[in-house]
Amino acid sequence: QVQLVESGGGLVQAGDSLRLSCAASGDTLCISAMGWYRQAPVKERELVAVITSIGSTNAADSVKGRFTISRDNAKNTSYLQMNSLKPEDTAVYYCTAWGCLVGGRVDNYWGQGTQVTVSS
């Protein structure tokens, strides 16, 4: 099992920056990828960014050029650097991780979420 804990959220103004962190613990030896989702009120869950174990990344069109996902394998931690924040970025941000294929399955893990609020 893997446990994920997010941190770094808060209340900021439009144009500000935040850096979210996601610390993984437990069976971290085999995590194939980590990513970030967000959930805004009365909106569907949105995949923000993902990074694989070898460092390849993808990001949603809505955040490309502003958000950057990274990973420190030694610390088993992923980061989401958010620049030029907009009010529409307001949401609860959830860290997620995928395990390696073992016994014909890939486990998926979720953090508890951290609130990001961007005021105008």
C-alpha positions as semicolon CSV with decimal commas, in nm:
position;residue;x (nm);y (nm);z (nm)
1;Q;0,000;0,000;0,000
2;V;0,097;0,359;-0,065
3;Q;-0,010;0,661;0,135
4;L;-0,011;1,010;-0,017
5;V;-0,020;1,342;0,167
6;E;-0,060;1,673;-0,015
7;S;0,050;2,012;0,109
8;G;0,110;2,364;-0,017
9;G;-0,239;2,486;-0,092
10;G;-0,370;2,819;0,019
11;L;-0,538;3,146;-0,069
12;V;-0,361;3,363;-0,326
13;Q;-0,441;3,638;-0,572
14;A;-0,451;3,609;-0,948
15;G;-0,102;3,608;-1,094
16;D;0,058;3,457;-0,785
17;S;0,237;3,123;-0,764
18;L;0,206;2,815;-0,546
19;R;0,397;2,491;-0,521
20;L;0,208;2,181;-0,418
21;S;0,386;1,879;-0,273
22;C;0,279;1,517;-0,253
23;A;0,475;1,291;-0,021
24;A;0,441;0,917;-0,073
25;S;0,506;0,656;0,192
26;G;0,461;0,284;0,228
27;D;0,542;0,059;-0,068
28;T;0,704;0,337;-0,267
29;L;0,962;0,116;-0,437
30;C;0,724;0,043;-0,721
31;I;0,537;0,358;-0,823
32;S;0,510;0,380;-1,199
33;A;0,365;0,730;-1,220
34;M;0,237;1,018;-1,012
35;G;-0,004;1,292;-1,101
36;W;-0,238;1,564;-0,994
37;Y;-0,612;1,598;-1,039
38;R;-0,833;1,886;-0,937
39;Q;-1,200;1,917;-0,850
40;A;-1,374;2,252;-0,855
41;P;-1,722;2,305;-0,709
42;V;-1,994;2,183;-0,944
43;K;-1,734;2,071;-1,197
44;E;-1,600;1,735;-1,305
45;R;-1,268;1,601;-1,191
46;E;-0,988;1,712;-1,420
47;L;-0,648;1,558;-1,475
48;V;-0,395;1,838;-1,436
49;A;-0,062;1,668;-1,497
50;V;0,115;1,334;-1,476
51;I;0,477;1,224;-1,458
52;T;0,614;0,874;-1,515
53;S;0,891;0,695;-1,332
54;I;1,136;0,795;-1,605
55;G;1,035;1,159;-1,603
56;S;0,808;1,199;-1,903
57;T;0,526;1,443;-1,840
58;N;0,189;1,551;-1,970
59;A;-0,030;1,842;-1,869
60;A;-0,381;1,956;-1,941
61;D;-0,424;2,224;-2,206
62;S;-0,575;2,454;-1,946
63;V;-0,250;2,466;-1,748
64;K;0,020;2,420;-2,012
65;G;0,277;2,693;-1,993
66;R;0,178;2,777;-1,637
67;F;0,199;2,453;-1,435
68;T;0,493;2,216;-1,418
69;I;0,495;1,872;-1,259
70;S;0,816;1,723;-1,124
71;R;0,927;1,435;-0,907
72;D;1,203;1,370;-0,657
73;N;1,244;0,994;-0,655
74;A;1,484;0,999;-0,361
75;K;1,219;1,169;-0,149
76;N;0,924;0,987;-0,306
77;T;0,763;1,323;-0,360
78;S;0,592;1,488;-0,655
79;Y;0,549;1,861;-0,701
80;L;0,315;2,082;-0,894
81;Q;0,458;2,427;-0,956
82;M;0,171;2,661;-1,038
83;N;0,251;3,000;-1,186
84;S;0,029;3,279;-1,315
85;L;-0,264;3,145;-1,121
86;K;-0,613;3,235;-1,235
87;P;-0,944;3,233;-1,046
88;E;-1,053;2,938;-1,258
89;D;-0,768;2,737;-1,104
90;T;-0,957;2,738;-0,775
91;A;-1,017;2,377;-0,675
92;V;-0,922;2,098;-0,442
93;Y;-0,606;1,943;-0,581
94;Y;-0,553;1,571;-0,534
95;C;-0,230;1,383;-0,566
96;T;-0,247;1,037;-0,718
97;A;-0,005;0,755;-0,782
98;W;-0,006;0,433;-0,979
99;G;0,180;0,122;-0,873
100;C;0,364;-0,122;-1,095
101;L;0,196;-0,422;-1,255
102;V;0,195;-0,700;-0,995
103;G;-0,021;-1,008;-1,007
104;G;-0,212;-0,876;-1,305
105;R;-0,319;-0,551;-1,142
106;V;-0,208;-0,190;-1,104
107;D;-0,313;-0,022;-0,783
108;N;-0,417;0,342;-0,776
109;Y;-0,370;0,564;-0,471
110;W;-0,511;0,904;-0,375
111;G;-0,425;1,175;-0,130
112;Q;-0,681;1,365;0,075
113;G;-0,659;1,686;-0,124
114;T;-0,537;2,040;-0,064
115;Q;-0,744;2,351;-0,130
116;V;-0,619;2,614;-0,373
117;T;-0,819;2,936;-0,388
118;V;-0,731;3,213;-0,632
119;S;-0,903;3,546;-0,584
120;S;-0,935;3,827;-0,835
